[in-house]
Amino acid sequence: MNILVTGGAGYIGSHTCVALLEAGHSVIIADNLCNSKRETVETIMQITNKEVTFYEVDVTNSEAVDVLFRNHKIDGVIHFAGLKAVGESVEKPLDYYYNNIVSTMVLAKACLTYSVNKFVFSSSATVYGDNEVPFVETMRLLPTTNPYGETKAMCERILTDIAKANPSFSVSLLRYFNPVGAHESGLIGEAPNGIPNNLMPYVTQVAKGKLEKLRVFGNDYPTADGTGVRDYIHVLDLAEGHVVALEKLTEGVHVYNLGTGQGTSVLELVKAFEEANGIEVPYEIVARRAGDIASFYADASKAKRELGWSAKRDIIAMCRDSWRFESNNKTEGF
Ligand code: NAD
Ligand code: UDP
């Protein structure tokens, strides 16, 4: 299939492009590079030894998107493009609502105009809010605590309504848990700007000596060791999940958790990182971070049952591959 991958130069998008190309699909990337680099497109081609078509466009721009659909016979869209920093979304809600929602509507409209019937959307476990764990796809969604989370919940509703009104338009809503790790080549991975908000990139930068020590946000949660528990998933497993979701997409709206079903605490992750890489990660316990949930992980059984997909890589592989990328990453003078 010819797949339009929006946000394909980003962290999850780039790994998914590699997986799509390796599965024999053709890839057209549309990315405005607001949180990624053009070289990543070259690197995707280098890893796979396959060509990719790249457009530097903003997918909220309906005219620019129309050109893509006119120029290519597109069979399906995977829509990764979006702004994703939770804290920033509280400060700049309009940017988040505009970018994330308008892009989804513009792309869905182009799909209807050009009879493109497969649409895969990057959603997030954040749409569950503070539900009971494990999170199951059938749960009623609870309000999220920030505009970023609300954009995901709203896009899910918009796409669901469009699919209801247009029965041949098939939608897969993929709710990611906590993506970490990097391609085994060490050539692509997560390279956040500035000081990372997320745990794994923070840990890798401490390991590298860029940051002095990890601050563990609270050890008084009702979890086994008191630190927050999350369902970390290797980005390559996530990428493979997209390929299967697209290939097996049938009419209607399908919602899948993409997680491992396994919870890991902050201190367990630190220990796994030290074991995987033989590097000590100094840390201190500090106060809880506002808005954090104690523990969440997926019920990952639906994707396994219906798509035959489950995550294969364990926390050691996630720590090893994250570190390989960080130690290869020569930006910012390191
Ligand atoms: P990322 O920032 O690395 O990638 C997003 C890409 O989209 C970037 O390359 C950026 O330049 C591009 N982009 C943003 N707005 C655009 C626009 N209007 N037009 C064209 N390109 C645009 O983020 P990621 O971690 O790869 O996340 C991909 C998607 O998955 C996002 O929608 C994100 O919300 C979602 N998601 C991510 C996580 C996570 O923890 N990384 C978890 C759940 C969901
Ligand atoms: N965390 C931490 N120190 C950090 C970053 C994160 O202790 O510098 C904790 C955080 O409180 C949570 C877990 O690590 O329990 C995962 O946080 P992340 O921001 O990566 O994911 P999210 O909370 O958005 O699921």
Short mmCIF file of C-alpha atoms and ligand atoms in Angstrom, two decimals:
data_model
loop_
_atom_site.label_atom_id
_atom_site.label_comp_id
_atom_site.label_asym_id
_atom_site.label_seq_id
_atom_site.Cartn_x
_atom_site.Cartn_y
_atom_site.Cartn_z
CA MET A 1 0.00 0.00 0.00
CA ASN A 2 0.94 3.67 -0.42
CA ILE A 3 0.79 5.12 3.05
CA LEU A 4 0.73 8.81 3.93
CA VAL A 5 2.54 9.15 7.26
CA THR A 6 2.02 12.54 8.88
CA GLY A 7 4.66 13.35 11.50
CA GLY A 8 6.81 10.64 9.92
CA ALA A 9 10.05 12.44 10.79
CA GLY A 10 9.17 12.32 14.51
CA TYR A 11 10.01 9.73 17.14
CA ILE A 12 7.23 7.15 16.70
CA GLY A 13 6.56 8.09 13.07
CA SER A 14 10.15 7.45 11.95
CA HIS A 15 10.21 3.97 13.51
CA THR A 16 6.84 3.21 11.93
CA CYS A 17 8.11 4.33 8.50
CA VAL A 18 10.97 1.83 8.88
CA ALA A 19 8.50 -0.93 9.82
CA LEU A 20 6.16 -0.05 6.92
CA LEU A 21 9.02 -0.05 4.38
CA GLU A 22 10.34 -3.33 5.74
CA ALA A 23 6.83 -4.81 5.36
CA GLY A 24 6.87 -3.80 1.66
CA HIS A 25 4.71 -0.66 1.76
CA SER A 26 5.53 2.70 0.15
CA VAL A 27 5.75 5.74 2.37
CA ILE A 28 4.98 9.41 1.80
CA ILE A 29 5.96 11.53 4.79
CA ALA A 30 4.29 14.87 5.51
CA ASP A 31 5.96 16.75 8.35
CA ASN A 32 6.50 20.45 9.04
CA LEU A 33 9.63 19.60 11.10
CA CYS A 34 8.40 21.64 14.10
CA ASN A 35 9.73 18.90 16.39
CA SER A 36 12.01 16.87 14.13
CA LYS A 37 14.82 17.08 11.61
CA ARG A 38 14.95 16.56 7.89
CA GLU A 39 17.98 14.26 8.27
CA THR A 40 15.75 11.70 9.95
CA VAL A 41 14.09 11.12 6.57
CA GLU A 42 17.53 10.36 5.09
CA THR A 43 18.25 8.04 8.00
CA ILE A 44 15.00 6.11 7.43
CA MET A 45 16.16 5.52 3.82
CA GLN A 46 19.65 4.57 5.00
CA ILE A 47 18.31 1.98 7.48
CA THR A 48 15.87 0.39 5.03
CA ASN A 49 17.71 1.00 1.76
CA LYS A 50 14.37 2.16 0.32
CA GLU A 51 13.14 5.47 -1.06
CA VAL A 52 10.71 7.70 0.80
CA THR A 53 8.82 10.70 -0.59
CA PHE A 54 9.02 13.67 1.73
CA TYR A 55 6.89 16.82 1.87
CA GLU A 56 7.71 19.60 4.30
CA VAL A 57 4.13 20.70 4.92
CA ASP A 58 1.88 21.67 7.76
CA VAL A 59 -1.05 19.26 7.70
CA THR A 60 -3.43 21.86 9.11
CA ASN A 61 -3.08 23.53 5.68
CA SER A 62 -5.89 22.07 3.58
CA GLU A 63 -4.46 23.27 0.24
CA ALA A 64 -1.07 21.69 0.93
CA VAL A 65 -2.76 18.46 2.02
CA ASP A 66 -4.91 18.47 -1.11
CA VAL A 67 -1.73 18.53 -3.23
CA LEU A 68 -0.51 15.34 -1.50
CA PHE A 69 -3.74 13.51 -2.23
CA ARG A 70 -3.75 14.75 -5.83
CA ASN A 71 -0.12 13.78 -6.44
CA HIS A 72 -0.29 10.28 -4.97
CA LYS A 73 -2.69 7.37 -5.00
CA ILE A 74 -2.90 7.03 -1.23
CA ASP A 75 -4.30 3.82 0.25
CA GLY A 76 -4.15 4.79 3.89
CA VAL A 77 -3.13 7.51 6.34
CA ILE A 78 -1.32 7.16 9.65
CA HIS A 79 -1.71 10.44 11.48
CA PHE A 80 1.11 10.99 13.97
CA ALA A 81 1.56 14.74 13.44
CA GLY A 82 0.70 16.58 16.60
CA LEU A 83 2.00 18.59 19.50
CA LYS A 84 2.55 16.39 22.54
CA ALA A 85 4.05 18.24 25.51
CA VAL A 86 1.50 18.03 28.33
CA GLY A 87 2.86 21.01 30.32
CA GLU A 88 3.12 23.23 27.24
CA SER A 89 -0.48 22.39 26.34
CA VAL A 90 -1.61 23.97 29.62
CA GLU A 91 0.29 27.16 28.73
CA LYS A 92 -0.67 27.25 25.04
CA PRO A 93 -4.06 25.54 24.80
CA LEU A 94 -5.05 27.22 21.55
CA ASP A 95 -1.90 26.00 19.76
CA TYR A 96 -2.67 22.46 20.89
CA TYR A 97 -6.38 22.46 20.06
CA TYR A 98 -5.71 24.12 16.70
CA ASN A 99 -2.82 21.95 15.59
CA ASN A 100 -4.08 18.58 16.79
CA ILE A 101 -7.75 18.94 15.92
CA VAL A 102 -7.57 20.94 12.69
CA SER A 103 -4.92 18.56 11.28
CA THR A 104 -7.18 15.59 11.98
CA MET A 105 -10.19 17.25 10.35
CA VAL A 106 -8.23 18.41 7.29
CA LEU A 107 -6.84 14.91 6.73
CA ALA A 108 -10.20 13.20 7.29
CA LYS A 109 -11.82 15.58 4.81
CA ALA A 110 -9.17 14.85 2.19
CA CYS A 111 -9.72 11.12 2.78
CA LEU A 112 -13.44 11.47 2.08
CA THR A 113 -12.81 13.63 -1.01
CA TYR A 114 -10.26 11.21 -2.48
CA SER A 115 -11.96 7.98 -1.29
CA VAL A 116 -9.09 6.98 0.99
CA ASN A 117 -10.68 4.57 3.44
CA LYS A 118 -8.02 3.64 5.95
CA PHE A 119 -7.15 6.02 8.77
CA VAL A 120 -4.95 5.14 11.75
CA PHE A 121 -4.80 7.69 14.55
CA SER A 122 -2.19 8.19 17.31
CA SER A 123 -4.18 8.36 20.49
CA SER A 124 -2.95 7.98 24.03
CA ALA A 125 -3.69 6.12 27.25
CA THR A 126 -4.22 9.58 28.72
CA VAL A 127 -7.81 9.46 27.40
CA TYR A 128 -8.66 6.96 30.17
CA GLY A 129 -8.04 9.62 32.83
CA ASP A 130 -7.83 8.27 36.37
CA ASN A 131 -9.73 5.02 35.65
CA GLU A 132 -9.18 1.71 37.47
CA VAL A 133 -6.19 -0.27 36.17
CA PRO A 134 -5.68 -2.08 33.92
CA PHE A 135 -7.17 0.23 31.29
CA VAL A 136 -9.54 -1.62 28.95
CA GLU A 137 -10.81 -0.26 25.61
CA THR A 138 -14.46 -0.60 26.72
CA MET A 139 -14.04 1.76 29.69
CA ARG A 140 -15.91 5.03 29.76
CA LEU A 141 -13.29 7.72 29.20
CA LEU A 142 -12.75 10.16 32.05
CA PRO A 143 -11.69 13.79 31.68
CA THR A 144 -7.97 14.26 31.25
CA THR A 145 -6.12 16.90 33.26
CA ASN A 146 -4.74 18.93 30.33
CA PRO A 147 -5.55 20.29 26.84
CA TYR A 148 -3.20 17.77 25.18
CA GLY A 149 -5.24 14.85 26.54
CA GLU A 150 -8.47 16.58 25.55
CA THR A 151 -7.27 16.94 21.93
CA LYS A 152 -6.79 13.15 21.80
CA ALA A 153 -10.24 12.44 23.25
CA MET A 154 -11.83 14.96 20.86
CA CYS A 155 -10.06 13.58 17.78
CA GLU A 156 -11.24 10.10 18.74
CA ARG A 157 -14.84 11.39 18.85
CA ILE A 158 -14.53 13.32 15.58
CA LEU A 159 -13.14 10.30 13.72
CA THR A 160 -15.77 8.00 15.25
CA ASP A 161 -18.59 10.27 14.09
CA ILE A 162 -17.12 10.57 10.58
CA ALA A 163 -16.86 6.79 10.33
CA LYS A 164 -20.44 6.36 11.50
CA ALA A 165 -21.68 8.70 8.78
CA ASN A 166 -19.38 7.21 6.11
CA PRO A 167 -19.46 3.42 6.51
CA SER A 168 -16.58 2.75 4.10
CA PHE A 169 -14.23 5.04 6.11
CA SER A 170 -12.36 2.70 8.47
CA VAL A 171 -10.63 4.02 11.54
CA SER A 172 -8.19 2.53 14.00
CA LEU A 173 -7.68 4.50 17.21
CA LEU A 174 -4.42 3.37 18.79
CA ARG A 175 -3.98 4.26 22.45
CA TYR A 176 -0.29 4.22 23.22
CA PHE A 177 1.04 3.63 26.69
CA ASN A 178 4.61 4.89 27.37
CA PRO A 179 6.80 4.56 24.26
CA VAL A 180 10.54 4.28 24.94
CA GLY A 181 13.54 2.67 23.24
CA ALA A 182 15.00 3.23 19.81
CA HIS A 183 15.91 1.41 16.62
CA GLU A 184 18.68 -1.19 17.18
CA SER A 185 20.94 0.70 14.75
CA GLY A 186 21.13 3.57 17.26
CA LEU A 187 20.45 5.92 14.33
CA ILE A 188 16.91 7.02 15.17
CA GLY A 189 15.35 7.55 18.58
CA GLU A 190 13.85 10.15 20.84
CA ALA A 191 15.78 13.42 20.99
CA PRO A 192 13.70 15.91 22.98
CA ASN A 193 14.57 19.60 22.90
CA GLY A 194 15.79 21.03 26.21
CA ILE A 195 15.40 19.23 29.52
CA PRO A 196 13.26 16.12 29.03
CA ASN A 197 9.90 15.81 30.78
CA ASN A 198 9.67 12.06 30.37
CA LEU A 199 11.43 9.51 32.50
CA MET A 200 13.50 7.50 29.98
CA PRO A 201 15.11 10.43 28.13
CA TYR A 202 15.86 12.01 31.52
CA VAL A 203 17.54 8.78 32.68
CA THR A 204 19.64 8.50 29.51
CA GLN A 205 20.81 12.10 29.88
CA VAL A 206 21.78 11.48 33.52
CA ALA A 207 23.68 8.37 32.39
CA LYS A 208 25.50 10.49 29.84
CA GLY A 209 26.40 13.13 32.42
CA LYS A 210 24.32 15.85 30.70
CA LEU A 211 22.12 16.02 33.80
CA GLU A 212 23.37 15.50 37.33
CA LYS A 213 20.77 13.17 38.81
CA LEU A 214 17.27 11.89 38.28
CA ARG A 215 14.57 13.42 40.42
CA VAL A 216 12.09 10.69 41.32
CA PHE A 217 8.70 12.35 41.67
CA GLY A 218 7.32 10.84 44.88
CA ASN A 219 7.83 7.54 46.71
CA ASP A 220 4.60 7.61 48.68
CA TYR A 221 2.20 6.33 46.00
CA PRO A 222 0.13 3.22 46.72
CA THR A 223 2.48 1.05 44.59
CA ALA A 224 4.88 -1.73 45.64
CA ASP A 225 7.89 0.59 46.13
CA GLY A 226 5.93 3.86 46.37
CA THR A 227 7.07 5.25 42.98
CA GLY A 228 4.85 5.75 39.92
CA VAL A 229 4.07 2.75 37.73
CA ARG A 230 3.72 2.93 33.93
CA ASP A 231 3.42 0.51 31.02
CA TYR A 232 6.60 1.18 28.99
CA ILE A 233 6.50 -0.16 25.43
CA HIS A 234 9.39 -0.44 22.99
CA VAL A 235 8.90 1.93 20.06
CA LEU A 236 9.69 -0.91 17.61
CA ASP A 237 6.84 -2.99 19.05
CA LEU A 238 4.63 0.08 18.75
CA ALA A 239 5.74 0.59 15.13
CA GLU A 240 4.93 -3.03 14.27
CA GLY A 241 1.53 -2.57 15.93
CA HIS A 242 0.75 0.19 13.42
CA VAL A 243 1.63 -1.95 10.43
CA VAL A 244 -0.65 -4.75 11.63
CA ALA A 245 -3.46 -2.34 12.59
CA LEU A 246 -3.33 -0.86 9.09
CA GLU A 247 -3.09 -4.17 7.25
CA LYS A 248 -5.96 -5.69 9.23
CA LEU A 249 -8.19 -2.63 9.25
CA THR A 250 -11.79 -3.46 8.41
CA GLU A 251 -14.85 -1.22 8.17
CA GLY A 252 -15.90 0.65 11.29
CA VAL A 253 -14.03 2.11 14.24
CA HIS A 254 -11.57 -0.06 16.13
CA VAL A 255 -9.88 0.94 19.36
CA TYR A 256 -6.72 -0.78 20.57
CA ASN A 257 -4.43 -0.34 23.53
CA LEU A 258 -0.82 -0.62 22.45
CA GLY A 259 0.99 -1.50 25.65
CA THR A 260 2.66 -4.53 27.17
CA GLY A 261 0.16 -5.05 29.99
CA GLN A 262 3.09 -4.91 32.42
CA GLY A 263 3.65 -2.11 34.95
CA THR A 264 7.17 -0.92 35.86
CA SER A 265 7.90 1.52 38.69
CA VAL A 266 10.38 4.41 38.41
CA LEU A 267 12.87 2.61 40.65
CA GLU A 268 12.45 -0.66 38.74
CA LEU A 269 13.20 1.19 35.51
CA VAL A 270 16.33 2.76 37.03
CA LYS A 271 17.48 -0.67 38.19
CA ALA A 272 16.78 -2.22 34.77
CA PHE A 273 18.73 0.59 33.09
CA GLU A 274 21.73 0.04 35.38
CA GLU A 275 21.60 -3.71 34.78
CA ALA A 276 21.20 -3.41 30.99
CA ASN A 277 23.98 -0.89 30.52
CA GLY A 278 26.31 -1.24 33.51
CA ILE A 279 25.99 2.47 34.29
CA GLU A 280 24.90 3.92 37.59
CA VAL A 281 22.00 6.39 37.56
CA PRO A 282 22.17 8.69 40.60
CA TYR A 283 18.76 9.79 41.85
CA GLU A 284 17.01 11.59 44.67
CA ILE A 285 13.42 11.36 45.82
CA VAL A 286 11.55 14.65 45.52
CA ALA A 287 7.90 15.71 45.83
CA ARG A 288 5.19 14.28 43.59
CA ARG A 289 4.71 15.97 40.21
CA ALA A 290 1.36 17.79 39.91
CA GLY A 291 -1.23 15.90 37.88
CA ASP A 292 0.55 12.51 38.00
CA ILE A 293 -1.46 9.31 38.35
CA ALA A 294 0.01 6.64 40.69
CA SER A 295 -0.18 3.71 38.35
CA PHE A 296 -1.46 2.74 34.95
CA TYR A 297 -0.95 -0.07 32.51
CA ALA A 298 -2.85 -1.64 29.65
CA ASP A 299 -5.11 -4.57 29.32
CA ALA A 300 -3.34 -5.53 26.09
CA SER A 301 -5.49 -8.56 25.29
CA LYS A 302 -7.72 -7.03 22.58
CA ALA A 303 -4.86 -6.25 20.18
CA LYS A 304 -3.53 -9.76 20.69
CA ARG A 305 -6.93 -11.37 20.15
CA GLU A 306 -8.02 -9.33 17.12
CA LEU A 307 -4.75 -8.29 15.46
CA GLY A 308 -2.47 -11.10 16.60
CA TRP A 309 -0.08 -8.39 17.84
CA SER A 310 1.64 -8.25 21.20
CA ALA A 311 4.76 -6.48 22.42
CA LYS A 312 7.86 -8.70 22.32
CA ARG A 313 10.67 -6.56 23.74
CA ASP A 314 11.23 -6.38 27.50
CA ILE A 315 12.30 -3.51 29.76
CA ILE A 316 15.99 -4.50 29.48
CA ALA A 317 15.83 -4.19 25.67
CA MET A 318 14.05 -0.83 26.04
CA CYS A 319 16.81 0.47 28.37
CA ARG A 320 19.62 -0.90 26.20
CA ASP A 321 18.25 0.56 22.96
CA SER A 322 17.41 3.95 24.53
CA TRP A 323 20.98 4.17 25.81
CA ARG A 324 22.52 3.12 22.49
CA PHE A 325 20.72 5.98 20.76
CA GLU A 326 21.60 8.53 23.44
CA SER A 327 25.26 7.55 23.41
CA ASN A 328 25.32 7.83 19.59
CA ASN A 329 23.52 11.16 19.59
CA LYS A 330 26.14 13.78 18.84
CA THR A 331 23.87 16.84 19.10
CA GLU A 332 24.32 19.58 21.72
CA GLY A 333 28.08 19.06 21.79
CA PHE A 334 28.02 15.50 23.12
P1 NAD B 1 7.15 13.79 17.81
O1 NAD B 1 7.02 15.21 18.22
O2 NAD B 1 8.49 13.17 17.82
O3 NAD B 1 6.53 13.61 16.34
C1 NAD B 1 5.45 14.39 15.88
C2 NAD B 1 5.83 14.90 14.50
O4 NAD B 1 4.75 15.66 13.97
C3 NAD B 1 7.06 15.82 14.52
O5 NAD B 1 7.97 15.38 13.55
C4 NAD B 1 6.51 17.20 14.17
O6 NAD B 1 7.43 17.96 13.45
C5 NAD B 1 5.28 16.84 13.35
N1 NAD B 1 4.17 17.81 13.36
C6 NAD B 1 3.54 18.37 14.42
N2 NAD B 1 2.55 19.16 14.00
C7 NAD B 1 2.54 19.11 12.64
C8 NAD B 1 1.74 19.71 11.64
N3 NAD B 1 0.73 20.54 11.92
N4 NAD B 1 2.01 19.40 10.33
C9 NAD B 1 3.02 18.55 10.02
N5 NAD B 1 3.81 17.96 10.93
C10 NAD B 1 3.57 18.24 12.24
O7 NAD B 1 6.12 12.94 18.71
P2 NAD B 1 5.96 11.37 18.86
O8 NAD B 1 6.38 11.00 20.24
O9 NAD B 1 6.52 10.65 17.70
O10 NAD B 1 4.38 11.27 18.83
C11 NAD B 1 3.65 10.99 17.65
C12 NAD B 1 2.17 11.02 17.96
O11 NAD B 1 1.89 10.05 18.99
C13 NAD B 1 1.66 12.35 18.47
O12 NAD B 1 0.36 12.58 17.94
C14 NAD B 1 1.59 12.15 19.96
O13 NAD B 1 0.62 12.96 20.58
C15 NAD B 1 1.18 10.68 20.04
N6 NAD B 1 1.55 10.04 21.32
C16 NAD B 1 2.86 10.09 21.74
C17 NAD B 1 3.20 9.51 22.95
C18 NAD B 1 4.62 9.58 23.47
O14 NAD B 1 4.83 9.36 24.67
N7 NAD B 1 5.62 9.83 22.64
C19 NAD B 1 2.23 8.87 23.73
C20 NAD B 1 0.91 8.83 23.26
C21 NAD B 1 0.59 9.43 22.04
N1 UDP B 2 9.19 10.61 36.54
C1 UDP B 2 10.16 10.90 37.49
N2 UDP B 2 11.15 11.79 37.17
C2 UDP B 2 11.23 12.40 35.96
C3 UDP B 2 10.25 12.09 34.98
C4 UDP B 2 9.24 11.20 35.30
O1 UDP B 2 10.11 10.37 38.61
O2 UDP B 2 12.13 13.21 35.74
C5 UDP B 2 8.11 9.63 36.84
C6 UDP B 2 6.71 10.19 36.74
O3 UDP B 2 6.31 10.75 37.98
C7 UDP B 2 5.91 8.93 36.37
C8 UDP B 2 6.89 8.12 35.53
O4 UDP B 2 8.19 8.61 35.87
O5 UDP B 2 5.59 8.18 37.53
C9 UDP B 2 6.69 8.27 34.02
O6 UDP B 2 6.68 9.66 33.71
P1 UDP B 2 6.61 10.16 32.17
O7 UDP B 2 6.57 11.67 32.22
O8 UDP B 2 7.70 9.52 31.41
O9 UDP B 2 5.25 9.56 31.64
P2 UDP B 2 3.71 9.92 32.03
O10 UDP B 2 3.68 10.33 33.46
O11 UDP B 2 3.33 11.02 31.09
O12 UDP B 2 2.98 8.66 31.78
#
